[in-house]
PDB file of C-alpha atoms in Angstrom:
ATOM      1  CA  MET F   1       0.000   0.000   0.000  1.00 52.00           C
ATOM      2  CA  ARG F   2       2.791   2.373   0.939  1.00 51.00           C
ATOM      3  CA  LYS F   3       4.669   1.605  -2.267  1.00 48.00           C
ATOM      4  CA  ARG F   4       1.576   2.324  -4.357  1.00 49.00           C
ATOM      5  CA  LEU F   5       1.058   5.627  -2.556  1.00 42.00           C
ATOM      6  CA  ILE F   6       4.634   6.706  -3.277  1.00 43.00           C
ATOM      7  CA  ILE F   7       4.256   5.821  -6.961  1.00 45.00           C
ATOM      8  CA  PHE F   8       0.942   7.696  -7.134  1.00 43.00           C
ATOM      9  CA  LEU F   9       2.430  10.839  -5.581  1.00 42.00           C
ATOM     10  CA  PHE F  10       5.419  10.633  -7.896  1.00 42.00           C
ATOM     11  CA  LEU F  11       3.239  10.412 -10.997  1.00 47.00           C
ATOM     12  CA  LEU F  12       1.129  13.271  -9.689  1.00 45.00           C
ATOM     13  CA  THR F  13       4.130  15.624  -9.807  1.00 45.00           C
ATOM     14  CA  LEU F  14       4.937  15.003 -13.467  1.00 43.00           C
ATOM     15  CA  PRO F  15       2.453  17.518 -14.937  1.00 46.00           C
ATOM     16  CA  LEU F  16       3.790  20.168 -12.551  1.00 43.00           C
ATOM     17  CA  ALA F  17       7.339  19.445 -13.657  1.00 44.00           C
ATOM     18  CA  SER F  18       6.315  19.845 -17.279  1.00 44.00           C
ATOM     19  CA  VAL F  19       4.643  23.205 -16.604  1.00 43.00           C
ATOM     20  CA  PHE F  20       7.711  24.391 -14.693  1.00 45.00           C
ATOM     21  CA  ALA F  21      10.012  23.545 -17.585  1.00 45.00           C
ATOM     22  CA  GLN F  22       7.810  25.245 -20.164  1.00 53.00           C
ATOM     23  CA  GLN F  23       7.895  28.522 -18.242  1.00 73.00           C
ATOM     24  CA  ILE F  24      11.640  28.985 -18.703  1.00 79.00           C
ATOM     25  CA  GLN F  25      12.154  32.086 -20.812  1.00 84.00           C
ATOM     26  CA  LEU F  26      15.004  31.811 -23.289  1.00 92.00           C
ATOM     27  CA  PRO F  27      16.717  34.512 -25.326  1.00 93.00           C
ATOM     28  CA  GLU F  28      16.148  34.158 -29.044  1.00 92.00           C
ATOM     29  CA  LYS F  29      18.766  32.313 -31.031  1.00 91.00           C
ATOM     30  CA  PRO F  30      20.989  34.925 -32.709  1.00 90.00           C
ATOM     31  CA  SER F  31      20.589  35.332 -36.447  1.00 89.00           C
ATOM     32  CA  PRO F  32      23.140  35.255 -37.909  1.00 90.00           C
ATOM     33  CA  ALA F  33      24.638  32.839 -35.416  1.00 91.00           C
ATOM     34  CA  ARG F  34      27.268  34.081 -32.968  1.00 95.00           C
ATOM     35  CA  LEU F  35      29.446  32.159 -30.545  1.00 97.00           C
ATOM     36  CA  VAL F  36      29.665  35.006 -28.005  1.00 98.00           C
ATOM     37  CA  ASN F  37      26.311  36.382 -26.846  1.00 98.00           C
ATOM     38  CA  ASP F  38      26.707  38.933 -24.063  1.00 98.00           C
ATOM     39  CA  PHE F  39      23.101  39.689 -23.127  1.00 97.00           C
ATOM     40  CA  ALA F  40      24.206  40.896 -19.661  1.00 97.00           C
ATOM     41  CA  GLY F  41      26.733  43.453 -20.919  1.00 97.00           C
ATOM     42  CA  MET F  42      29.658  41.917 -19.022  1.00 98.00           C
ATOM     43  CA  LEU F  43      32.168  42.356 -21.863  1.00 98.00           C
ATOM     44  CA  SER F  44      33.306  45.336 -23.894  1.00 98.00           C
ATOM     45  CA  ALA F  45      32.814  45.337 -27.646  1.00 97.00           C
ATOM     46  CA  SER F  46      36.499  44.636 -28.260  1.00 98.00           C
ATOM     47  CA  GLU F  47      36.489  41.776 -25.732  1.00 98.00           C
ATOM     48  CA  GLN F  48      33.470  40.191 -27.389  1.00 98.00           C
ATOM     49  CA  GLN F  49      35.053  40.484 -30.806  1.00 97.00           C
ATOM     50  CA  SER F  50      38.355  39.006 -29.625  1.00 98.00           C
ATOM     51  CA  LEU F  51      36.641  36.051 -27.946  1.00 98.00           C
ATOM     52  CA  GLU F  52      34.361  35.552 -30.960  1.00 97.00           C
ATOM     53  CA  GLN F  53      37.318  35.417 -33.343  1.00 97.00           C
ATOM     54  CA  LYS F  54      39.104  32.925 -31.104  1.00 97.00           C
ATOM     55  CA  LEU F  55      36.114  30.580 -30.930  1.00 97.00           C
ATOM     56  CA  VAL F  56      35.338  30.919 -34.639  1.00 96.00           C
ATOM     57  CA  SER F  57      38.938  30.010 -35.436  1.00 96.00           C
ATOM     58  CA  TYR F  58      38.626  26.931 -33.225  1.00 96.00           C
ATOM     59  CA  TYR F  59      35.344  26.019 -34.894  1.00 95.00           C
ATOM     60  CA  ASP F  60      36.864  26.409 -38.356  1.00 94.00           C
ATOM     61  CA  SER F  61      39.658  23.971 -37.510  1.00 94.00           C
ATOM     62  CA  THR F  62      37.673  21.398 -35.508  1.00 93.00           C
ATOM     63  CA  SER F  63      33.914  21.963 -36.191  1.00 91.00           C
ATOM     64  CA  THR F  64      33.413  22.107 -32.404  1.00 94.00           C
ATOM     65  CA  GLN F  65      31.158  24.954 -31.256  1.00 95.00           C
ATOM     66  CA  ILE F  66      31.994  26.581 -27.921  1.00 97.00           C
ATOM     67  CA  VAL F  67      29.231  29.096 -27.202  1.00 97.00           C
ATOM     68  CA  VAL F  68      29.342  31.769 -24.486  1.00 98.00           C
ATOM     69  CA  VAL F  69      26.081  33.267 -23.212  1.00 98.00           C
ATOM     70  CA  THR F  70      25.751  35.795 -20.408  1.00 98.00           C
ATOM     71  CA  LEU F  71      22.379  36.693 -18.895  1.00 97.00           C
ATOM     72  CA  ALA F  72      21.328  39.322 -16.391  1.00 97.00           C
ATOM     73  CA  THR F  73      19.402  36.734 -14.364  1.00 96.00           C
ATOM     74  CA  LEU F  74      17.959  33.233 -14.463  1.00 96.00           C
ATOM     75  CA  ASP F  75      14.757  34.616 -12.922  1.00 93.00           C
ATOM     76  CA  GLY F  76      14.824  31.975 -10.200  1.00 94.00           C
ATOM     77  CA  TYR F  77      15.277  28.904 -12.406  1.00 96.00           C
ATOM     78  CA  PRO F  78      18.028  26.361 -11.711  1.00 96.00           C
ATOM     79  CA  ILE F  79      20.973  27.010 -13.983  1.00 97.00           C
ATOM     80  CA  GLU F  80      21.145  23.288 -14.830  1.00 96.00           C
ATOM     81  CA  ASP F  81      17.620  23.368 -16.261  1.00 96.00           C
ATOM     82  CA  TYR F  82      18.159  26.661 -18.020  1.00 97.00           C
ATOM     83  CA  SER F  83      21.449  25.752 -19.679  1.00 97.00           C
ATOM     84  CA  ILE F  84      20.321  22.431 -21.133  1.00 95.00           C
ATOM     85  CA  LYS F  85      17.119  24.005 -22.480  1.00 95.00           C
ATOM     86  CA  LEU F  86      19.086  26.816 -24.058  1.00 96.00           C
ATOM     87  CA  ALA F  87      21.646  24.447 -25.594  1.00 95.00           C
ATOM     88  CA  ARG F  88      18.901  22.263 -27.067  1.00 94.00           C
ATOM     89  CA  GLU F  89      16.660  25.102 -28.208  1.00 94.00           C
ATOM     90  CA  TRP F  90      19.483  26.874 -30.005  1.00 95.00           C
ATOM     91  CA  GLY F  91      20.813  23.570 -31.356  1.00 94.00           C
ATOM     92  CA  ILE F  92      24.423  24.215 -30.360  1.00 95.00           C
ATOM     93  CA  GLY F  93      26.816  21.836 -32.084  1.00 90.00           C
ATOM     94  CA  GLN F  94      26.299  19.674 -35.149  1.00 88.00           C
ATOM     95  CA  LYS F  95      23.616  17.054 -35.484  1.00 86.00           C
ATOM     96  CA  GLY F  96      25.129  13.589 -35.390  1.00 86.00           C
ATOM     97  CA  LYS F  97      28.400  14.848 -33.901  1.00 89.00           C
ATOM     98  CA  ASP F  98      26.867  16.503 -30.809  1.00 91.00           C
ATOM     99  CA  ASN F  99      30.025  18.591 -30.565  1.00 93.00           C
ATOM    100  CA  GLY F 100      28.625  21.657 -28.819  1.00 94.00           C
ATOM    101  CA  LEU F 101      29.540  23.213 -25.486  1.00 97.00           C
ATOM    102  CA  LEU F 102      27.769  26.071 -23.719  1.00 98.00           C
ATOM    103  CA  ILE F 103      29.307  28.361 -21.108  1.00 98.00           C
ATOM    104  CA  LEU F 104      26.377  30.081 -19.391  1.00 98.00           C
ATOM    105  CA  VAL F 105      26.858  32.948 -16.921  1.00 98.00           C
ATOM    106  CA  ALA F 106      24.094  34.634 -14.906  1.00 98.00           C
ATOM    107  CA  ARG F 107      25.440  38.008 -13.766  1.00 98.00           C
ATOM    108  CA  ASP F 108      23.035  38.992 -10.992  1.00 98.00           C
ATOM    109  CA  ASP F 109      22.706  35.435  -9.665  1.00 98.00           C
ATOM    110  CA  ARG F 110      26.503  35.036  -9.711  1.00 98.00           C
ATOM    111  CA  LYS F 111      26.164  31.569 -11.170  1.00 98.00           C
ATOM    112  CA  MET F 112      27.874  29.829 -14.065  1.00 98.00           C
ATOM    113  CA  ARG F 113      27.695  26.494 -15.836  1.00 98.00           C
ATOM    114  CA  ILE F 114      29.542  24.545 -18.505  1.00 98.00           C
ATOM    115  CA  GLU F 115      27.014  22.412 -20.441  1.00 97.00           C
ATOM    116  CA  VAL F 116      28.708  19.681 -22.477  1.00 96.00           C
ATOM    117  CA  GLY F 117      27.254  17.993 -25.566  1.00 93.00           C
ATOM    118  CA  TYR F 118      27.158  14.222 -25.866  1.00 93.00           C
ATOM    119  CA  GLY F 119      30.065  14.135 -28.283  1.00 91.00           C
ATOM    120  CA  LEU F 120      32.378  16.098 -25.949  1.00 94.00           C
ATOM    121  CA  GLU F 121      31.646  14.330 -22.668  1.00 93.00           C
ATOM    122  CA  ALA F 122      34.812  12.219 -22.934  1.00 92.00           C
ATOM    123  CA  THR F 123      36.872  15.298 -23.840  1.00 92.00           C
ATOM    124  CA  VAL F 124      35.423  17.566 -21.133  1.00 95.00           C
ATOM    125  CA  PRO F 125      34.244  15.235 -18.336  1.00 95.00           C
ATOM    126  CA  ASP F 126      32.245  16.645 -15.449  1.00 96.00           C
ATOM    127  CA  VAL F 127      35.193  16.709 -13.050  1.00 96.00           C
ATOM    128  CA  MET F 128      37.272  18.804 -15.463  1.00 96.00           C
ATOM    129  CA  ALA F 129      34.386  21.165 -16.180  1.00 97.00           C
ATOM    130  CA  LYS F 130      34.064  21.693 -12.418  1.00 97.00           C
ATOM    131  CA  ARG F 131      37.772  22.441 -12.063  1.00 97.00           C
ATOM    132  CA  ILE F 132      37.659  24.949 -14.902  1.00 98.00           C
ATOM    133  CA  ILE F 133      34.795  26.736 -13.160  1.00 98.00           C
ATOM    134  CA  SER F 134      36.318  26.614  -9.671  1.00 97.00           C
ATOM    135  CA  ASN F 135      39.996  27.183 -10.507  1.00 97.00           C
ATOM    136  CA  ILE F 136      39.843  29.406 -13.581  1.00 98.00           C
ATOM    137  CA  MET F 137      36.534  31.237 -13.931  1.00 98.00           C
ATOM    138  CA  ALA F 138      35.485  31.895 -10.331  1.00 98.00           C
ATOM    139  CA  PRO F 139      38.746  33.558  -9.157  1.00 98.00           C
ATOM    140  CA  GLU F 140      38.727  35.971 -12.102  1.00 98.00           C
ATOM    141  CA  PHE F 141      35.009  36.689 -11.788  1.00 98.00           C
ATOM    142  CA  LYS F 142      35.428  37.531  -8.100  1.00 98.00           C
ATOM    143  CA  GLN F 143      37.851  40.268  -9.181  1.00 97.00           C
ATOM    144  CA  GLY F 144      35.475  41.503 -11.880  1.00 97.00           C
ATOM    145  CA  ASN F 145      37.737  40.162 -14.637  1.00 98.00           C
ATOM    146  CA  TYR F 146      34.966  38.554 -16.679  1.00 98.00           C
ATOM    147  CA  TYR F 147      36.809  38.538 -19.977  1.00 98.00           C
ATOM    148  CA  ALA F 148      39.908  36.940 -18.424  1.00 98.00           C
ATOM    149  CA  GLY F 149      37.761  34.249 -16.814  1.00 98.00           C
ATOM    150  CA  LEU F 150      35.990  33.400 -20.061  1.00 98.00           C
ATOM    151  CA  ASP F 151      39.121  33.665 -22.185  1.00 98.00           C
ATOM    152  CA  ASN F 152      41.128  31.406 -19.874  1.00 98.00           C
ATOM    153  CA  ALA F 153      38.246  28.937 -19.527  1.00 98.00           C
ATOM    154  CA  THR F 154      37.832  28.571 -23.283  1.00 98.00           C
ATOM    155  CA  THR F 155      41.601  28.153 -23.638  1.00 97.00           C
ATOM    156  CA  ALA F 156      41.501  25.346 -21.054  1.00 97.00           C
ATOM    157  CA  ILE F 157      38.663  23.634 -22.934  1.00 97.00           C
ATOM    158  CA  ILE F 158      40.584  23.875 -26.195  1.00 96.00           C
ATOM    159  CA  GLN F 159      43.680  22.486 -24.469  1.00 94.00           C
ATOM    160  CA  LEU F 160      41.617  19.610 -23.081  1.00 93.00           C
ATOM    161  CA  SER F 161      40.573  18.656 -26.592  1.00 86.00           C
ATOM    162  CA  GLN F 162      44.249  18.658 -27.597  1.00 83.00           C
ATOM    163  CA  GLY F 163      45.405  16.733 -24.535  1.00 78.00           C
ATOM    164  CA  GLU F 164      47.427  19.701 -23.282  1.00 63.00           C
ATOM    165  CA  PHE F 165      45.465  20.881 -20.231  1.00 65.00           C
ATOM    166  CA  LYS F 166      47.233  20.149 -16.940  1.00 59.00           C
ATOM    167  CA  MET F 167      45.713  20.141 -13.480  1.00 54.00           C
ATOM    168  CA  GLU F 168      47.278  22.317 -10.840  1.00 53.00           C
ATOM    169  CA  GLU F 169      49.583  20.526  -8.439  1.00 44.00           C
ATOM    170  CA  GLY F 170      47.674  19.234  -5.437  1.00 43.00           C
ATOM    171  CA  ASP F 171      44.313  19.455  -7.180  1.00 49.00           C
ATOM    172  CA  ASN F 172      43.044  15.918  -6.696  1.00 42.00           C
ATOM    173  CA  GLY F 173      39.354  16.749  -6.911  1.00 43.00           C
ATOM    174  CA  GLY F 174      38.545  15.538  -3.390  1.00 42.00           C
ATOM    175  CA  SER F 175      38.507  12.086  -1.872  1.00 40.00           C
ATOM    176  CA  ALA F 176      37.438   9.010  -3.800  1.00 39.00           C
ATOM    177  CA  GLY F 177      34.455   8.529  -1.517  1.00 43.00           C
ATOM    178  CA  GLU F 178      33.213  12.066  -2.072  1.00 45.00           C
ATOM    179  CA  SER F 179      33.687  11.761  -5.829  1.00 46.00           C
ATOM    180  CA  PHE F 180      31.700   8.534  -5.937  1.00 45.00           C
ATOM    181  CA  ILE F 181      28.812  10.042  -3.970  1.00 48.00           C
ATOM    182  CA  ILE F 182      28.803  13.115  -6.198  1.00 53.00           C
ATOM    183  CA  PHE F 183      28.850  10.869  -9.264  1.00 50.00           C
ATOM    184  CA  LEU F 184      25.786   8.948  -8.044  1.00 49.00           C
ATOM    185  CA  VAL F 185      23.891  12.152  -7.263  1.00 53.00           C
ATOM    186  CA  ILE F 186      24.725  13.655 -10.661  1.00 57.00           C
ATOM    187  CA  LEU F 187      23.731  10.434 -12.421  1.00 52.00           C
ATOM    188  CA  PHE F 188      20.393  10.411 -10.566  1.00 55.00           C
ATOM    189  CA  VAL F 189      19.688  14.073 -11.381  1.00 53.00           C
ATOM    190  CA  ILE F 190      20.694  13.703 -15.040  1.00 54.00           C
ATOM    191  CA  PHE F 191      18.398  10.716 -15.487  1.00 53.00           C
ATOM    192  CA  PHE F 192      15.304  12.434 -14.133  1.00 54.00           C
ATOM    193  CA  LEU F 193      16.000  15.799 -15.779  1.00 52.00           C
ATOM    194  CA  GLY F 194      16.520  14.075 -19.098  1.00 54.00           C
ATOM    195  CA  ARG F 195      13.384  11.978 -18.641  1.00 51.00           C
ATOM    196  CA  PHE F 196      10.968  14.630 -17.466  1.00 49.00           C
ATOM    197  CA  PHE F 197      12.375  17.924 -18.778  1.00 48.00           C
ATOM    198  CA  GLY F 198      14.292  17.096 -21.895  1.00 47.00           C
ATOM    199  CA  GLY F 199      12.792  14.091 -23.651  1.00 44.00           C
ATOM    200  CA  GLY F 200      14.927  11.773 -25.763  1.00 40.00           C
ATOM    201  CA  ARG F 201      18.375  12.382 -27.129  1.00 37.00           C
ATOM    202  CA  ASN F 202      17.258  13.365 -30.601  1.00 36.00           C
ATOM    203  CA  ARG F 203      14.156  15.236 -29.560  1.00 33.00           C
ATOM    204  CA  ARG F 204      14.091  19.003 -29.982  1.00 33.00           C
ATOM    205  CA  ASP F 205      12.336  20.865 -27.173  1.00 36.00           C
ATOM    206  CA  GLY F 206       9.387  22.971 -28.125  1.00 34.00           C
ATOM    207  CA  GLY F 207       6.815  25.257 -26.555  1.00 32.00           C
ATOM    208  CA  TYR F 208       9.230  27.579 -24.772  1.00 30.00           C
ATOM    209  CA  THR F 209       8.799  31.294 -24.704  1.00 32.00           C
ATOM    210  CA  GLY F 210      11.351  33.314 -26.638  1.00 34.00           C
ATOM    211  CA  TYR F 211      13.152  36.484 -25.686  1.00 34.00           C
ATOM    212  CA  SER F 212      11.674  38.012 -22.582  1.00 35.00           C
ATOM    213  CA  SER F 213       9.854  41.284 -23.067  1.00 27.00           C
ATOM    214  CA  ARG F 214      10.197  42.013 -19.345  1.00 27.00           C
ATOM    215  CA  GLY F 215      13.787  43.172 -19.634  1.00 33.00           C
ATOM    216  CA  TYR F 216      15.654  40.234 -18.123  1.00 36.00           C
ATOM    217  CA  TYR F 217      18.365  40.491 -20.750  1.00 36.00           C
ATOM    218  CA  THR F 218      20.004  43.808 -21.360  1.00 39.00           C
ATOM    219  CA  GLY F 219      21.221  42.843 -24.823  1.00 43.00           C
ATOM    220  CA  GLY F 220      24.805  44.101 -24.765  1.00 45.00           C
ATOM    221  CA  GLY F 221      26.997  43.090 -27.668  1.00 46.00           C
ATOM    222  CA  PHE F 222      29.289  44.255 -30.390  1.00 49.00           C
ATOM    223  CA  GLY F 223      26.627  43.669 -33.047  1.00 50.00           C
ATOM    224  CA  GLY F 224      28.908  41.571 -35.186  1.00 50.00           C
ATOM    225  CA  SER F 225      28.514  38.080 -36.534  1.00 49.00           C
ATOM    226  CA  SER F 226      30.745  35.159 -37.251  1.00 48.00           C
ATOM    227  CA  SER F 227      33.014  35.618 -40.238  1.00 45.00           C
ATOM    228  CA  SER F 228      32.793  31.872 -40.809  1.00 51.00           C
ATOM    229  CA  GLY F 229      29.140  31.912 -41.865  1.00 61.00           C
ATOM    230  CA  PHE F 230      28.331  28.928 -39.649  1.00 70.00           C
ATOM    231  CA  ASP F 231      25.043  28.052 -38.010  1.00 78.00           C
ATOM    232  CA  PHE F 232      23.972  25.905 -35.094  1.00 84.00           C
ATOM    233  CA  GLY F 233      23.124  22.439 -36.329  1.00 76.00           C
ATOM    234  CA  GLY F 234      21.141  20.691 -33.610  1.00 77.00           C
ATOM    235  CA  GLY F 235      23.680  18.939 -31.400  1.00 77.00           C
ATOM    236  CA  GLY F 236      22.466  16.744 -28.542  1.00 86.00           C
ATOM    237  CA  PHE F 237      22.885  17.419 -24.818  1.00 91.00           C
ATOM    238  CA  GLY F 238      22.195  15.080 -21.900  1.00 85.00           C
ATOM    239  CA  GLY F 239      23.085  17.108 -18.816  1.00 85.00           C
ATOM    240  CA  GLY F 240      26.852  16.593 -18.751  1.00 91.00           C
ATOM    241  CA  GLY F 241      28.932  19.402 -17.306  1.00 95.00           C
ATOM    242  CA  ALA F 242      29.240  21.302 -14.046  1.00 97.00           C
ATOM    243  CA  SER F 243      27.945  24.374 -12.226  1.00 97.00           C
ATOM    244  CA  GLY F 244      29.398  26.883  -9.814  1.00 97.00           C
ATOM    245  CA  ASP F 245      29.212  30.431  -8.489  1.00 97.00           C
ATOM    246  CA  TRP F 246      31.466  33.295  -7.510  1.00 97.00           C
TER     247      TRP F 246
END
């Protein structure tokens, strides 16, 4: 009887979860596509252009899309939910290769996340994404050096793909017991988020509101576009990555 009651209550929450997910307000996908999208105005025009050129150059040589998005606020939504919806809705990466990666920063919430596409999960595993956030991005962000944090983080990701990124001495990522517990928790969360919020691997999310008219995103930017003429191709995401704050 108790088991049936638990199952009943669990099933009862599913419609609420669906409504919650559909209320997430996403910025419109840029057209033409850009790899650096500073909606929160955290970067100067020259910084955006420099970072854009760097990521376009990397895309041209590897076809991997590293996308940077800054927002004023998440409006109360978990950054894990927001980032995976944004990555899927924009279609970051290439379909079939799933080689997209999203760096999402929420200025007023002081939160950040690296969302990793299926095809890059072996290249940028969760533990390395966490170290990039904690050891590279957060220290710079605390000093207000947003460009340095993003520039160094994207360099570390590129170095990871080339097998050149080195951990700092003494950075062992915590004890084995703690890592195993964290792994189980992440696995549990990924499974249920993917099941109830995201649908299947090849399913594109629909029904989400576009750019907020309530002024959540201030829309800073250098107004340029990629010189490569690329577009987002519909890469798949399953919740891999890491989150942090500063």
